[in-house]
CSV table of C-alpha atoms in Angstrom, one decimal:
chain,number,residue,atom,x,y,z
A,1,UNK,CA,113.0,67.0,102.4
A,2,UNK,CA,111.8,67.8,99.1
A,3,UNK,CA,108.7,65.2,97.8
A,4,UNK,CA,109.7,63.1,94.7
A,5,UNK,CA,107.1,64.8,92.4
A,6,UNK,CA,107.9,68.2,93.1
A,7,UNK,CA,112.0,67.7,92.9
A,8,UNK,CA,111.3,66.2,89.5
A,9,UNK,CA,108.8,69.2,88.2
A,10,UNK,CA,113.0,70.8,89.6
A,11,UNK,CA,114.4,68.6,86.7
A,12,UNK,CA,111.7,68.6,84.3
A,13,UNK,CA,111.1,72.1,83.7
A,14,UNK,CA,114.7,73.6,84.1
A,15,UNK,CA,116.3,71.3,81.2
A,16,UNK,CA,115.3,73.3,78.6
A,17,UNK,CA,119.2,73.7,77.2
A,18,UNK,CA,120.5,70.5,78.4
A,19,UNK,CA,121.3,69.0,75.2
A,20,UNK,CA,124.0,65.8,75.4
A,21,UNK,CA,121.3,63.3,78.0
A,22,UNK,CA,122.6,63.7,81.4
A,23,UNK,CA,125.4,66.5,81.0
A,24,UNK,CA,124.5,70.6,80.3
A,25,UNK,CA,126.2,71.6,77.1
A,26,UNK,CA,128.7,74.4,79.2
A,27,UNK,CA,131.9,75.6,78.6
A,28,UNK,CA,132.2,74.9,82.7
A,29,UNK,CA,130.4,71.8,83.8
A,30,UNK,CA,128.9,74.2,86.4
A,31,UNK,CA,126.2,76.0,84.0
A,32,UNK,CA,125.9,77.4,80.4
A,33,UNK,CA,127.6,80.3,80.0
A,34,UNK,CA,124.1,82.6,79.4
A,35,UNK,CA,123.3,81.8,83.2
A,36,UNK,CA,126.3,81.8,84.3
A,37,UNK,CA,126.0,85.5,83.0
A,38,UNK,CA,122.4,86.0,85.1
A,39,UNK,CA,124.2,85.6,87.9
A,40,UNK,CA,125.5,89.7,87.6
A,41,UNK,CA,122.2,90.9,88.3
A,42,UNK,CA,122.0,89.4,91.8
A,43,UNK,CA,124.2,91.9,93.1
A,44,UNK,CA,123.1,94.5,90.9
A,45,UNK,CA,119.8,94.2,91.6
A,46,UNK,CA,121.4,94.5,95.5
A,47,UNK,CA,122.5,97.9,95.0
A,48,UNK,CA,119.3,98.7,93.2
A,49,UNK,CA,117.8,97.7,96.5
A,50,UNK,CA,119.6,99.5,98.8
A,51,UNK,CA,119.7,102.4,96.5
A,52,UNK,CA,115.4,102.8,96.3
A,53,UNK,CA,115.5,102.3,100.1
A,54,UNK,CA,117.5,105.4,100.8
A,55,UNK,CA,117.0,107.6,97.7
A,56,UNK,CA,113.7,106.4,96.2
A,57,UNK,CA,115.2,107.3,93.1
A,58,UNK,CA,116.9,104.9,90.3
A,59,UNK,CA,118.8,106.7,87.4
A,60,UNK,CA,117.8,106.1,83.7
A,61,UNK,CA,121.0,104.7,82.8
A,62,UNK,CA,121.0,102.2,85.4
A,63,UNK,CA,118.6,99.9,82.7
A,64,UNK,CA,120.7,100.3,79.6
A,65,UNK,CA,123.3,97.8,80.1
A,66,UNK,CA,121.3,95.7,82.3
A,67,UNK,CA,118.5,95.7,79.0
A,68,UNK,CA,121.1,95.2,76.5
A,69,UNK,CA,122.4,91.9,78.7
A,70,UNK,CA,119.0,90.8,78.8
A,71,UNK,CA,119.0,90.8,74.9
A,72,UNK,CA,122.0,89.4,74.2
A,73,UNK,CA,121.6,86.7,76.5
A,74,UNK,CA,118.0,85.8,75.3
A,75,UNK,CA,119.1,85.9,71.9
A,76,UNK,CA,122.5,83.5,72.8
A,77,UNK,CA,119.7,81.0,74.6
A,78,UNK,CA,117.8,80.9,71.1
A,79,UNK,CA,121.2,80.4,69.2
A,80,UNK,CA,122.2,77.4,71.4
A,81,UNK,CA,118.6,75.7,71.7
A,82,UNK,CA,118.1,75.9,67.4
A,83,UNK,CA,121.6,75.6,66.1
A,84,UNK,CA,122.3,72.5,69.0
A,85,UNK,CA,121.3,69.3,69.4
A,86,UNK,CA,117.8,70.4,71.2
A,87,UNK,CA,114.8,68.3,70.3
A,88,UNK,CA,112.0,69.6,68.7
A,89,UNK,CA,109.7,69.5,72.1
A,90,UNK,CA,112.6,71.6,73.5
A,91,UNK,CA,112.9,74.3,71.0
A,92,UNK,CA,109.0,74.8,71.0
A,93,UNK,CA,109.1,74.7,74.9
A,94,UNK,CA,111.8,77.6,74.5
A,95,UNK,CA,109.8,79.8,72.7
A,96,UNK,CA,106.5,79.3,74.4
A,97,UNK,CA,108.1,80.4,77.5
A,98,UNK,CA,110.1,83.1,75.5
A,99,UNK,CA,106.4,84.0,74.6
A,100,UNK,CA,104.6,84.1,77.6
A,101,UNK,CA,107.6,86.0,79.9
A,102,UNK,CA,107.7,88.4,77.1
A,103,UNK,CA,104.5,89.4,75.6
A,104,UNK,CA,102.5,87.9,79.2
A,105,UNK,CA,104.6,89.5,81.8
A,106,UNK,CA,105.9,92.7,79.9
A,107,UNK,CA,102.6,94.2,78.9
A,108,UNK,CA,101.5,93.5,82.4
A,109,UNK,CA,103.7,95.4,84.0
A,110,UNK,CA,103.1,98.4,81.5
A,111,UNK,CA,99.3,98.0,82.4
A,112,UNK,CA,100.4,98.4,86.1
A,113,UNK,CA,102.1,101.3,85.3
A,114,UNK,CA,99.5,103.2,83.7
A,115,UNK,CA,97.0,102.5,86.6
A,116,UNK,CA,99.6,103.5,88.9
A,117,UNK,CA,100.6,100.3,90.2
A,118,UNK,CA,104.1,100.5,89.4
A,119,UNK,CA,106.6,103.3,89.4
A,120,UNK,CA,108.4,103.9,86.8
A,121,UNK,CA,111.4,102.4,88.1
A,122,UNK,CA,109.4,99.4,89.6
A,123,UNK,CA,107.7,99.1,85.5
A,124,UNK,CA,111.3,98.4,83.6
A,125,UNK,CA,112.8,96.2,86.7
A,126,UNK,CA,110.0,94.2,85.9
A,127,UNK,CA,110.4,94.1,82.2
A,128,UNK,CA,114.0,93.8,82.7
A,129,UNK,CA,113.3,90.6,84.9
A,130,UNK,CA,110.9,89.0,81.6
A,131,UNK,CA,113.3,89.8,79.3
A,132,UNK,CA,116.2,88.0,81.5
A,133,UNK,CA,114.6,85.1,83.1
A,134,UNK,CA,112.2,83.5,80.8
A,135,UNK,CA,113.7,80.6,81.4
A,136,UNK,CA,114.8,78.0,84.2
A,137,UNK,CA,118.8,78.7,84.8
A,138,UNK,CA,120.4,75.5,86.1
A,139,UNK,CA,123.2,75.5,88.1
A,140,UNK,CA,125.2,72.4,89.2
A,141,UNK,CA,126.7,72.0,92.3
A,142,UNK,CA,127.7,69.2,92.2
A,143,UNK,CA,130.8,70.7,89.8
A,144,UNK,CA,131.7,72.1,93.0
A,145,UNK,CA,132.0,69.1,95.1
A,146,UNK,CA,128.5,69.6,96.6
A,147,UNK,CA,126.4,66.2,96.1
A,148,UNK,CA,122.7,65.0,97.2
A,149,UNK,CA,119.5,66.7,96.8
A,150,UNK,CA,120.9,70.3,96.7
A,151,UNK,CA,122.9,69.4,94.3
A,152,UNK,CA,121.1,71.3,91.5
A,153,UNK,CA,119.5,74.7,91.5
A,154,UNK,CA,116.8,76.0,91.7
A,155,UNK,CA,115.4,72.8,93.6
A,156,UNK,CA,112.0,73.5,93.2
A,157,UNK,CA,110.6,74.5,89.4
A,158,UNK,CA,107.0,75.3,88.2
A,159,UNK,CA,105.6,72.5,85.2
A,160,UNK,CA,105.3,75.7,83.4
A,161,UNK,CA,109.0,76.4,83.4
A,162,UNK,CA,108.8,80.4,83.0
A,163,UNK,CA,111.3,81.8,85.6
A,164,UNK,CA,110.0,85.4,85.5
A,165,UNK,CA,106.9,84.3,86.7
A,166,UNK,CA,108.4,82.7,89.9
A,167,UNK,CA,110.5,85.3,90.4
A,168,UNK,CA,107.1,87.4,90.2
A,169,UNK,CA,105.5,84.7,92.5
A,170,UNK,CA,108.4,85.2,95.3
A,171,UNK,CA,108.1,89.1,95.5
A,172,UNK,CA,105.0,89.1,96.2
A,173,UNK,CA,105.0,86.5,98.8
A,174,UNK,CA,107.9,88.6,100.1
A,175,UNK,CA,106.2,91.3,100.1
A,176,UNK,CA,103.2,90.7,101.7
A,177,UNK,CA,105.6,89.8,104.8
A,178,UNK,CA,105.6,93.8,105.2
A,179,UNK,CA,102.3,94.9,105.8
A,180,UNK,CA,102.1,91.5,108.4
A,181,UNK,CA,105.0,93.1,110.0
A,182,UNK,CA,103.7,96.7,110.4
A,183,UNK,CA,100.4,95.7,111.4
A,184,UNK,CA,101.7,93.8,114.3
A,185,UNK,CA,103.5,97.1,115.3
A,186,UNK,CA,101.1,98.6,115.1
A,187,UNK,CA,98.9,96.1,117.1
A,188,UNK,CA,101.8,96.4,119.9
A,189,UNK,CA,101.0,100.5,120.1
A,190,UNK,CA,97.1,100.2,120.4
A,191,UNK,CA,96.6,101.3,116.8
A,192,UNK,CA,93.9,98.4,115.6
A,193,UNK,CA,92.1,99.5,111.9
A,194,UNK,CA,92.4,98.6,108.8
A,195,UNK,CA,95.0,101.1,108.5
A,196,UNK,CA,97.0,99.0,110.2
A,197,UNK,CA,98.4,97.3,107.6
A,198,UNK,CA,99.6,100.4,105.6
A,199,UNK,CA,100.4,103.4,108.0
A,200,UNK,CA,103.2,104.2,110.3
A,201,UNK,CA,102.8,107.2,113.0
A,202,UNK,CA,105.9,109.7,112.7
A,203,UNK,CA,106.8,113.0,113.9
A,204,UNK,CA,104.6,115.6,112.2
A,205,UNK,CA,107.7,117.9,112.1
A,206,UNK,CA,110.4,115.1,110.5
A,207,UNK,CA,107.7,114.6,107.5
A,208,UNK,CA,110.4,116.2,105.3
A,209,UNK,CA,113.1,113.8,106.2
A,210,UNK,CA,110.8,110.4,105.1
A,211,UNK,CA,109.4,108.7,102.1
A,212,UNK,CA,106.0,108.1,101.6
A,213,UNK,CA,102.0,109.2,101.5
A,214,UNK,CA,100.5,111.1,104.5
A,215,UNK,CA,96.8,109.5,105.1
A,216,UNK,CA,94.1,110.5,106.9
A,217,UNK,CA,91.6,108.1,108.5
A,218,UNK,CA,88.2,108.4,109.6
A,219,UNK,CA,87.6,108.5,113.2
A,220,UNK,CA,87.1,105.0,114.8
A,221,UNK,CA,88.5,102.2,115.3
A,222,UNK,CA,87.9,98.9,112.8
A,223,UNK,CA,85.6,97.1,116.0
A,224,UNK,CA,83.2,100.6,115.0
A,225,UNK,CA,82.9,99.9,111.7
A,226,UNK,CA,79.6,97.8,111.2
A,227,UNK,CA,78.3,98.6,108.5
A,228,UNK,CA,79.5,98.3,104.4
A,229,UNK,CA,79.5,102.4,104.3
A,230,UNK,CA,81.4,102.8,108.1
A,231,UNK,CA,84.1,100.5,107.0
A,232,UNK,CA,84.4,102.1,103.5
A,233,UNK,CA,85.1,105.2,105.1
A,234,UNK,CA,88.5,103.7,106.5
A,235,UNK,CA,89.6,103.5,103.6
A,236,UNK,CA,88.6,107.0,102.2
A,237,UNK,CA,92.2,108.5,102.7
A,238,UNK,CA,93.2,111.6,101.4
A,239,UNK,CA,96.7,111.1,100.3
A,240,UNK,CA,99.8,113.5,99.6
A,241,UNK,CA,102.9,112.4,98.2
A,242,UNK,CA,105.9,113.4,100.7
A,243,UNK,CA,108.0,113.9,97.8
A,244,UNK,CA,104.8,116.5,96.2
A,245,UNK,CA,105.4,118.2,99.4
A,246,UNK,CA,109.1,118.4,99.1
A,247,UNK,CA,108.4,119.9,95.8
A,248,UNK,CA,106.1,122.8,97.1
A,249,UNK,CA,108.5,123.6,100.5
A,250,UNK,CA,111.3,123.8,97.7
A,251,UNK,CA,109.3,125.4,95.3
A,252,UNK,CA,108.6,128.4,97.8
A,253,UNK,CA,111.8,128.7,99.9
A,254,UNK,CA,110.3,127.6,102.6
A,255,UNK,CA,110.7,125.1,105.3
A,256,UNK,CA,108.8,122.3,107.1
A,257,UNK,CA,109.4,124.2,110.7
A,258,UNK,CA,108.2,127.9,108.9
A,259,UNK,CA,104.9,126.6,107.8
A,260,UNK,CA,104.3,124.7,111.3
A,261,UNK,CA,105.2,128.0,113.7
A,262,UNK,CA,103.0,130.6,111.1
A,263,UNK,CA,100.5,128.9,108.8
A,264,UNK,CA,98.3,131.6,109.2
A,265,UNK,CA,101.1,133.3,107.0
A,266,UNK,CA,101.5,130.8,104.7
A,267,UNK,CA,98.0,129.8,104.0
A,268,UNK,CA,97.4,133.0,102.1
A,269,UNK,CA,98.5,132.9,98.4
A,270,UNK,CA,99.6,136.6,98.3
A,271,UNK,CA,102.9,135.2,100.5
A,272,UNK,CA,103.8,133.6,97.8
A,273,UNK,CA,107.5,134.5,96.4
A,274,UNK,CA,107.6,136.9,93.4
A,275,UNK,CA,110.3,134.3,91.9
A,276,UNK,CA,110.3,130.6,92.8
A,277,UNK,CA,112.5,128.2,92.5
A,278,UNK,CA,112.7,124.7,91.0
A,279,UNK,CA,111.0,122.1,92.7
A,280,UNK,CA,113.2,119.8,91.9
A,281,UNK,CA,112.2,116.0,92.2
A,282,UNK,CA,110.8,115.6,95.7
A,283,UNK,CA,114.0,113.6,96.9
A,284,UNK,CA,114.7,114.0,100.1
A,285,UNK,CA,118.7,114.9,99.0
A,286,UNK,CA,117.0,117.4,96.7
A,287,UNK,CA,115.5,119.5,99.1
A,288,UNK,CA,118.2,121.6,99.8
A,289,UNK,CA,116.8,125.2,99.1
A,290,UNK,CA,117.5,127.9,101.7
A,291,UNK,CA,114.1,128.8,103.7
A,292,UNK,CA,113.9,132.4,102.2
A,293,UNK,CA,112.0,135.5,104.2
A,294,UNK,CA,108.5,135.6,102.3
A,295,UNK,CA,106.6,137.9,105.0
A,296,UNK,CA,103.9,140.0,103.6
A,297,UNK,CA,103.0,143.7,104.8
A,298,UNK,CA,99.4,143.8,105.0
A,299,UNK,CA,97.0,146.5,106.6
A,300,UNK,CA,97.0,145.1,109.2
A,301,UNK,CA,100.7,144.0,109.6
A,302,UNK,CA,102.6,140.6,109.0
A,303,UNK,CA,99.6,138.3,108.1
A,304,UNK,CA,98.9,136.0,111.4
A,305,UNK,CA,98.0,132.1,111.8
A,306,UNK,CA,94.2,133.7,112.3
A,307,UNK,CA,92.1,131.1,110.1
A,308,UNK,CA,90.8,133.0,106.9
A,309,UNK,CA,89.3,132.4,103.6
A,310,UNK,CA,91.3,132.4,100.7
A,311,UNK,CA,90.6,131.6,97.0
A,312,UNK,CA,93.6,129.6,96.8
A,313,UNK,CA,94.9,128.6,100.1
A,314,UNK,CA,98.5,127.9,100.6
A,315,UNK,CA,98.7,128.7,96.8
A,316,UNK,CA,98.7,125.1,96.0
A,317,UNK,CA,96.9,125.7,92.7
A,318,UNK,CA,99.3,128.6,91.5
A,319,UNK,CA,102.3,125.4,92.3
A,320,UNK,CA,100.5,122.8,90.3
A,321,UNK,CA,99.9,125.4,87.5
A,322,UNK,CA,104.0,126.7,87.3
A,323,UNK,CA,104.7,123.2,87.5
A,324,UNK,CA,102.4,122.1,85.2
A,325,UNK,CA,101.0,119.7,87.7
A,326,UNK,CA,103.1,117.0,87.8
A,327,UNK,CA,103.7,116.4,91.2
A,328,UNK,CA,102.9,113.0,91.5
A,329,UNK,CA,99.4,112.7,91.0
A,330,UNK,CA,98.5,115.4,93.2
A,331,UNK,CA,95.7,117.9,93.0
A,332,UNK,CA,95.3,121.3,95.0
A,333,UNK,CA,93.0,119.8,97.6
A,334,UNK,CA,95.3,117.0,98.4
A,335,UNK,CA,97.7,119.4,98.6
A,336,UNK,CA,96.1,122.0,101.1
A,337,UNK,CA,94.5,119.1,103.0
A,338,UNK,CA,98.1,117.8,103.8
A,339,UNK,CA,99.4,121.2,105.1
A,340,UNK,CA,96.5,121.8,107.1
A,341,UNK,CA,97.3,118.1,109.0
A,342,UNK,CA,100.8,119.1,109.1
A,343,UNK,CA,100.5,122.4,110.3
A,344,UNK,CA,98.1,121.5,113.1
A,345,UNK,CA,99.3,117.7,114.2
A,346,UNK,CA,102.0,116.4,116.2
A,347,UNK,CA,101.9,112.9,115.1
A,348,UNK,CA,100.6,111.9,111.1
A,349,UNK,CA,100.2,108.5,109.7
A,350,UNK,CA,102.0,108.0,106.7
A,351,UNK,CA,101.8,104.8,103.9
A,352,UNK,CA,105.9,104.3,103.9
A,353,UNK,CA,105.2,101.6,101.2
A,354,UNK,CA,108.0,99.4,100.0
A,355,UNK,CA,110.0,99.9,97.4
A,356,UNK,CA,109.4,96.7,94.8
A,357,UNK,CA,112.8,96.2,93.8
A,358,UNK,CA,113.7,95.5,97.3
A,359,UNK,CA,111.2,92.1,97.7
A,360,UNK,CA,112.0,91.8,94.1
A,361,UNK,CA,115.6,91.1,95.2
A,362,UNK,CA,114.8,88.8,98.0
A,363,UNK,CA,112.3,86.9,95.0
A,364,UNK,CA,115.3,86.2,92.9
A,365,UNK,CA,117.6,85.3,96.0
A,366,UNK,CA,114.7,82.9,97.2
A,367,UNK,CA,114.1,81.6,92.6
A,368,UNK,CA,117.8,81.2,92.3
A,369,UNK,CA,118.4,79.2,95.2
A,370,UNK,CA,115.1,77.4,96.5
A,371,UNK,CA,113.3,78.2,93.2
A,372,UNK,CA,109.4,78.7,93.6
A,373,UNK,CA,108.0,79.2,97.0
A,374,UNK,CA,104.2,79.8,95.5
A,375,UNK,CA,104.3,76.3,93.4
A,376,UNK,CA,105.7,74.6,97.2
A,377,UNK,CA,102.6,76.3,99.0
A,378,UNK,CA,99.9,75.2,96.5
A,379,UNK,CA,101.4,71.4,96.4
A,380,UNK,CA,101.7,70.8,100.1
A,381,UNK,CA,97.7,71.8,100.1
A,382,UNK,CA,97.3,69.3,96.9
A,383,UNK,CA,96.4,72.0,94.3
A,384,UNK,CA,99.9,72.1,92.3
């Protein structure tokens, strides 16, 4: 059962276009017709989901209509509150909450973006979300024929009254339920260090075939690290992008399975092909370039797996260069470092991460229908 206090913060804060006393100004007694609209990104934002699971990729034109709803809705909201029988508290409860989802919530996501928080993707889902939600929606069940408590919804409401922000509360409570998850997984297998909550173990050879950042750890287990410095180097990781490497295999002609029989080969920049292809954009669909035959005649034969010194091994700098390095943040020696681990392990750890539109749509499941799970948490400890 909900407490009295927090089911009337529920009432308080999501009234903000109720305008006639006791009954929502609506062309259907069910909600206004603005969030009745809102509803269309639940199972938009579904697909979005399911789409950054499998591809990791969202296309551009996926945010125009979506951002073009979001303005014509916001600007309908203002329309209704300022030309209707809203009190004055109301309309200046409108726009400070206008205010603080959009110039709060959208310049933070832009700052997360540029510190490499956020993808870009991940950055305009989350603008998207201010621009749509700044707001309490209020939905009446009780048009339905569905009375009591759950009659309403959201049931639970912050005293604030911004919706964005409890939709940004929920994700992340969401998903911080992931790294709990792989870290007991990992607990199961033996694998006990910090890295625990970050890394999964996969096939050295399937690398190609999965989404995330190869790590490397230090050696030790988390009961070893006892001082400041030993547990600092856990988290020293050199990182490269799976979709960085996807870009080089492509970029070469070459193959996962090539580089792991003959690196020897492969590690020296002269086998590098006289005329590369695209790269393409990492995605795993993407990489669809033919392996191509780049042996080298040397004096001494085909080049062998023999360990030598090279100016630019595996040519990762001549990559970043015809690229212009853009290849997801990474540099030469992140590069080489992951192709020596790949080329010489049978097992890597990789950081699969979680794509943010994917908790993102289990935070507005969780805002539409229970409302905010954060603002619950902090009044059952007596702080909200």
């Amino acid at each position: 059962m909900l407490g009295g206090s927090i089911a009337l913060a529920a009432v308080d804060s999501s009234q903000t276009l109720n305008y006639d006393g006791d009954t929502p100004s609506t062309v259907f007694d069910f909600a206004t017709i603005p969030d009745i609209l809102r509803l269309v990104v639940l199972p938009v934002f579904g697909y979005l989901a399911w789409r950054d699971i499998k591809t990791r990729r969202i296309p551009h034109r996926t945010w125009y209509p979506l951002g073009a709803l979001a303005l014509v809705l916001l600007v309908w909201d203002g329309y209704m509150v300022f030309t209707g029988d809203a009190a004055a508290l109301d309309q200046r409860l409108f726009l400070t909450r206008v205010s603080i989802s959009v110039l709060v919530l959208v310049p933070l996501a832009y700052g997360f973006w540029l510190l490499g928080g956020f993808g870009g993707a991940d950055t305009k889902a989350f603008m998207l979300i201010a621009l749509l939600f700044p707001t309490y929606p209020d939905y009446h069940l009780w048009a339905v024929g569905i009375e009591g408590e759950f009659a309403t919804l959201p049931l639970v409401a912050t005293d604030v009254g911004v919706f964005s922000m409890t939709i940004l509360a929920n994700t992340v409570l969401v998903g911080a339920l992931y790294p709990v998850a792989l870290a007991g997984k990992n607990a199961v297998t033996g694998y006990v260090s910090p890295a625990m909550f970050v890394a999964t173990p996969i096939d050295a050879a399937a690398a190609t075939q999965r989404y995330g950042v190869l790590l490397e750890f230090a050696e030790g287990r988390l009961r070893d690290a006892r001082s400041p410095s030993a547990l600092r180097s856990h988290f020293s990781w050199r990182r490269l992008d799976l979709d960085a490497l996807r870009m080089y295999l492509q970029w070469r002609g070459l193959d996962l399975a090539s580089v792991r029989a003959d690196p020897g080969r492969y590690r020296d920049p002269e086998s590098l092909p006289e005329e590369s292809n695209s790269p393409g954009s990492g995605s795993v669909a993407d990489s669809d370039v033919a392996p191509t035959d780049t042996a080298v005649e040397t004096d001494g034969g085909t080049l062998t797996s023999e360990p030598k010194e090279y100016d630019d091994p595996w040519g990762a700098e001549a990559f970043l260069d015809d690229i212009d390095g853009n290849a997801y943040g990474t540099t030469p020696e992140m590069l080489r470092d992951g192709l020596e681990t790949l080329a010489e392990e049978d097992v890597v750890w990789i950081s699969p991460g979680i794509p943010f539109i994917v908790p993102m749509f289990f935070g507005l499941v969780v805002a539409f229908t229970y409302g905010d799970l954060l603002f619950t948490l902090l009044g059952a400890i007596g702080i909200a």
